[in-house]
């Protein structure tokens, strides 16, 4: 069935360094890819998304890249700060369906 | 986006009892969803709450265990019935405004069943 693999499951970086989280999807018809940040005790918050007609999207320190051929997309966080520490989830969906297929999550820890 | 609230934010319940979780949105939305997030895990879709009709359940979830109501376009409830410790999870409401692809999540309800 459809699935989304997410790596790594945990990631520790020094403050100021970059962090990269990668997701691979199985359904080639997927065309919408959101990323969520979930802080402890809170619900997931949308931080960035990308559609399949775009290869890259950037919002300040956060960027997402998409490789449709390889069926993977990545979240890049530059100049990490302690407040970036959270669990990050990727997801994939396709037109005509409301369902998201979520990745398994990455726990990011930014060390001060 | 949408502002979503959930009640209660957390609860501790005894096995065999039921808990009803409320989800309120600040604007009318076409689609509302209920998810379960087991400890340390990803999000699993329970059902889509349909306004004016029965909810649509995903494989592995049944109406008798998770009855859902959606009386209007801004409100929905999820009941976790006859609870067991395995039901201890975070239950999340999400909405999809208009024709957007994006889903927005509520803060979640943290349930512990003893």
GROMACS .gro file of C-alpha atoms in nm:
model
  226
    1UNK     CA    1   0.000   0.000   0.000
    2UNK     CA    2   0.092   0.364  -0.002
    3UNK     CA    3   0.351   0.466   0.251
    4UNK     CA    4   0.594   0.742   0.339
    5UNK     CA    5   0.931   0.663   0.489
    6UNK     CA    6   1.099   0.930   0.699
    7UNK     CA    7   1.462   0.949   0.810
    8UNK     CA    8   1.626   0.993   1.047
    9UNK     CA    9   1.403   0.910   1.342
   10UNK     CA   10   1.616   1.127   1.570
   11UNK     CA   11   1.856   1.409   1.489
   12UNK     CA   12   2.077   1.615   1.717
   13UNK     CA   13   2.253   1.924   1.588
   14UNK     CA   14   2.447   2.208   1.743
   15UNK     CA   15   2.279   2.545   1.750
   16UNK     CA   16   2.355   2.731   1.431
   17UNK     CA   17   2.409   2.417   1.225
   18UNK     CA   18   2.173   2.292   0.954
   19UNK     CA   19   1.929   2.003   0.983
   20UNK     CA   20   1.795   1.791   0.699
   21UNK     CA   21   1.506   1.546   0.717
   22UNK     CA   22   1.420   1.326   0.422
   23UNK     CA   23   1.098   1.152   0.320
   24UNK     CA   24   1.038   0.900   0.043
   25UNK     CA   25   0.690   0.828  -0.089
   26UNK     CA   26   0.562   0.529  -0.280
   27UNK     CA   27   0.263   0.663  -0.477
   28UNK     CA   28   0.384   0.843  -0.789
   29UNK     CA   29   0.045   1.019  -0.812
   30UNK     CA   30   0.116   1.211  -0.491
   31UNK     CA   31   0.133   1.582  -0.565
   32UNK     CA   32   0.109   1.769  -0.233
   33UNK     CA   33   0.365   1.745   0.045
   34UNK     CA   34   0.319   1.933   0.375
   35UNK     CA   35   0.557   1.941   0.670
   36UNK     CA   36   0.437   1.972   1.030
   37UNK     CA   37   0.616   2.064   1.350
   38UNK     CA   38   0.483   1.922   1.675
   39UNK     CA   39   0.610   2.065   1.998
   40UNK     CA   40   0.566   1.882   2.325
   41UNK     CA   41   0.207   1.896   2.442
   42UNK     CA   42   0.077   2.062   2.125
   43UNK     CA   43  -0.088   1.966   1.800
   44UNK     CA   44   0.102   1.952   1.468
   45UNK     CA   45   0.158   2.292   1.311
   46UNK     CA   46   0.204   2.338   0.936
   47UNK     CA   47   0.543   2.496   0.870
   48UNK     CA   48   0.583   2.462   0.493
   49UNK     CA   49   0.436   2.274   0.202
   50UNK     CA   50   0.519   2.208  -0.162
   51UNK     CA   51   0.328   2.098  -0.467
   52UNK     CA   52   0.460   1.871  -0.737
   53UNK     CA   53   0.488   2.147  -0.997
   54UNK     CA   54   0.759   2.313  -0.789
   55UNK     CA   55   1.107   2.180  -0.714
   56UNK     CA   56   1.190   2.398  -0.416
   57UNK     CA   57   1.023   2.637  -0.177
   58UNK     CA   58   1.180   2.854   0.089
   59UNK     CA   59   1.046   3.047   0.386
   60UNK     CA   60   1.315   3.224   0.585
   61UNK     CA   61   1.525   2.952   0.753
   62UNK     CA   62   1.310   2.667   0.626
   63UNK     CA   63   1.316   2.515   0.279
   64UNK     CA   64   1.167   2.208   0.116
   65UNK     CA   65   1.299   2.036  -0.196
   66UNK     CA   66   1.118   1.782  -0.410
   67UNK     CA   67   1.261   1.522  -0.646
   68UNK     CA   68   0.966   1.370  -0.831
   69UNK     CA   69   1.180   1.125  -1.025
   70UNK     CA   70   1.325   0.973  -0.711
   71UNK     CA   71   1.000   1.028  -0.520
   72UNK     CA   72   1.154   1.199  -0.225
   73UNK     CA   73   1.131   1.537  -0.058
   74UNK     CA   74   1.339   1.695   0.213
   75UNK     CA   75   1.306   1.960   0.483
   76UNK     CA   76   1.606   2.185   0.536
   77UNK     CA   77   1.641   2.405   0.843
   78UNK     CA   78   1.936   2.643   0.847
   79UNK     CA   79   2.085   2.832   1.142
   80UNK     CA   80   1.900   2.608   1.385
   81UNK     CA   81   1.786   2.749   1.718
   82UNK     CA   82   1.682   2.572   2.041
   83UNK     CA   83   1.318   2.656   1.966
   84UNK     CA   84   1.343   2.440   1.653
   85UNK     CA   85   1.357   2.137   1.885
   86UNK     CA   86   1.040   1.936   1.817
   87UNK     CA   87   0.907   1.635   1.627
   88UNK     CA   88   0.870   1.693   1.254
   89UNK     CA   89   0.630   1.498   1.034
   90UNK     CA   90   0.616   1.485   0.657
   91UNK     CA   91   0.305   1.382   0.467
   92UNK     CA   92   0.197   1.311   0.111
   93UNK     CA   93  -0.140   1.333  -0.058
   94UNK     CA   94  -0.282   1.342  -0.408
   95UNK     CA   95  -0.558   1.522  -0.591
   96UNK     CA   96  -0.903   1.375  -0.550
   97UNK     CA   97  -0.838   1.244  -0.200
   98UNK     CA   98  -0.833   1.423   0.134
   99UNK     CA   99  -0.615   1.163   0.297
  100UNK     CA  100  -0.264   1.230   0.411
  101UNK     CA  101  -0.007   0.955   0.439
  102UNK     CA  102   0.220   1.060   0.724
  103UNK     CA  103   0.582   0.976   0.780
  104UNK     CA  104   0.692   0.825   1.110
  105UNK     CA  105   0.836   1.149   1.246
  106UNK     CA  106   1.181   1.290   1.328
  107UNK     CA  107   1.270   1.410   1.673
  108UNK     CA  108   1.502   1.707   1.628
  109UNK     CA  109   1.709   1.828   1.920
  110UNK     CA  110   1.906   2.150   1.885
  111UNK     CA  111   2.186   2.168   2.140
  112UNK     CA  112   2.269   2.512   2.277
  113UNK     CA  113  -0.577   2.893   0.823
  114UNK     CA  114  -0.824   2.815   1.101
  115UNK     CA  115  -0.828   2.844   1.478
  116UNK     CA  116  -0.925   2.512   1.634
  117UNK     CA  117  -0.997   2.434   1.997
  118UNK     CA  118  -1.050   2.100   2.166
  119UNK     CA  119  -1.203   2.007   2.498
  120UNK     CA  120  -1.089   1.857   2.723
  121UNK     CA  121  -0.718   1.916   2.673
  122UNK     CA  122  -0.642   1.607   2.880
  123UNK     CA  123  -0.819   1.350   3.093
  124UNK     CA  124  -0.758   1.042   3.301
  125UNK     CA  125  -1.035   0.784   3.277
  126UNK     CA  126  -1.120   0.446   3.417
  127UNK     CA  127  -1.147   0.146   3.188
  128UNK     CA  128  -1.497   0.068   3.072
  129UNK     CA  129  -1.607   0.431   3.071
  130UNK     CA  130  -1.656   0.664   2.772
  131UNK     CA  131  -1.521   1.011   2.697
  132UNK     CA  132  -1.653   1.265   2.449
  133UNK     CA  133  -1.405   1.507   2.293
  134UNK     CA  134  -1.524   1.831   2.138
  135UNK     CA  135  -1.369   2.017   1.846
  136UNK     CA  136  -1.466   2.377   1.766
  137UNK     CA  137  -1.347   2.578   1.464
  138UNK     CA  138  -1.363   2.956   1.428
  139UNK     CA  139  -1.502   2.940   1.074
  140UNK     CA  140  -1.712   2.710   0.862
  141UNK     CA  141  -1.510   2.428   0.709
  142UNK     CA  142  -1.606   2.163   0.460
  143UNK     CA  143  -1.406   1.878   0.602
  144UNK     CA  144  -1.321   1.776   0.960
  145UNK     CA  145  -1.115   1.478   1.060
  146UNK     CA  146  -1.027   1.285   1.372
  147UNK     CA  147  -0.682   1.133   1.421
  148UNK     CA  148  -0.521   0.918   1.688
  149UNK     CA  149  -0.157   0.955   1.784
  150UNK     CA  150  -0.034   0.676   2.009
  151UNK     CA  151   0.261   0.756   2.237
  152UNK     CA  152   0.573   0.831   2.033
  153UNK     CA  153   0.398   0.740   1.708
  154UNK     CA  154   0.276   0.909   1.394
  155UNK     CA  155  -0.079   1.017   1.316
  156UNK     CA  156  -0.348   0.767   1.215
  157UNK     CA  157  -0.675   0.881   1.060
  158UNK     CA  158  -0.978   0.749   1.250
  159UNK     CA  159  -1.258   0.897   1.042
  160UNK     CA  160  -1.391   1.190   0.844
  161UNK     CA  161  -1.673   1.375   1.016
  162UNK     CA  162  -1.942   1.452   0.761
  163UNK     CA  163  -2.188   1.731   0.826
  164UNK     CA  164  -2.542   1.599   0.830
  165UNK     CA  165  -2.452   1.236   0.766
  166UNK     CA  166  -2.267   0.945   0.918
  167UNK     CA  167  -1.892   0.964   0.955
  168UNK     CA  168  -1.663   0.774   0.718
  169UNK     CA  169  -1.436   0.539   0.912
  170UNK     CA  170  -1.095   0.412   0.815
  171UNK     CA  171  -1.000   0.047   0.823
  172UNK     CA  172  -0.964  -0.074   1.180
  173UNK     CA  173  -1.198   0.184   1.332
  174UNK     CA  174  -1.571   0.127   1.389
  175UNK     CA  175  -1.863   0.346   1.478
  176UNK     CA  176  -1.952   0.152   1.792
  177UNK     CA  177  -1.611   0.225   1.941
  178UNK     CA  178  -1.566   0.581   1.807
  179UNK     CA  179  -1.906   0.741   1.746
  180UNK     CA  180  -1.875   1.083   1.581
  181UNK     CA  181  -2.118   1.368   1.549
  182UNK     CA  182  -2.102   1.674   1.325
  183UNK     CA  183  -2.412   1.885   1.372
  184UNK     CA  184  -2.281   2.188   1.178
  185UNK     CA  185  -1.984   2.320   0.981
  186UNK     CA  186  -1.790   2.443   1.286
  187UNK     CA  187  -1.827   2.166   1.545
  188UNK     CA  188  -1.769   1.794   1.588
  189UNK     CA  189  -1.742   1.542   1.868
  190UNK     CA  190  -1.558   1.211   1.898
  191UNK     CA  191  -1.653   0.962   2.167
  192UNK     CA  192  -1.412   0.695   2.279
  193UNK     CA  193  -1.638   0.420   2.411
  194UNK     CA  194  -1.580   0.141   2.659
  195UNK     CA  195  -1.221   0.248   2.704
  196UNK     CA  196  -0.925   0.023   2.774
  197UNK     CA  197  -0.561   0.117   2.848
  198UNK     CA  198  -0.485   0.061   2.478
  199UNK     CA  199  -0.697   0.368   2.402
  200UNK     CA  200  -0.446   0.591   2.582
  201UNK     CA  201  -0.341   0.831   2.306
  202UNK     CA  202  -0.358   1.184   2.182
  203UNK     CA  203  -0.676   1.247   1.984
  204UNK     CA  204  -0.650   1.525   1.729
  205UNK     CA  205  -0.911   1.711   1.532
  206UNK     CA  206  -0.811   1.859   1.198
  207UNK     CA  207  -0.991   2.068   0.938
  208UNK     CA  208  -0.954   2.135   0.569
  209UNK     CA  209  -1.097   2.479   0.487
  210UNK     CA  210  -1.271   2.527   0.155
  211UNK     CA  211  -1.096   2.361  -0.135
  212UNK     CA  212  -0.748   2.383   0.013
  213UNK     CA  213  -0.529   2.077   0.027
  214UNK     CA  214  -0.390   2.183   0.364
  215UNK     CA  215  -0.513   2.039   0.692
  216UNK     CA  216  -0.486   2.234   1.016
  217UNK     CA  217  -0.474   2.056   1.350
  218UNK     CA  218  -0.619   2.133   1.688
  219UNK     CA  219  -0.410   2.117   2.007
  220UNK     CA  220  -0.514   1.760   2.082
  221UNK     CA  221  -0.674   1.577   2.375
  222UNK     CA  222  -0.437   1.368   2.583
  223UNK     CA  223  -0.618   1.065   2.717
  224UNK     CA  224  -0.487   0.823   2.976
  225UNK     CA  225  -0.696   0.516   3.054
  226UNK     CA  226  -0.622   0.330   3.378
   0.00000   0.00000   0.00000
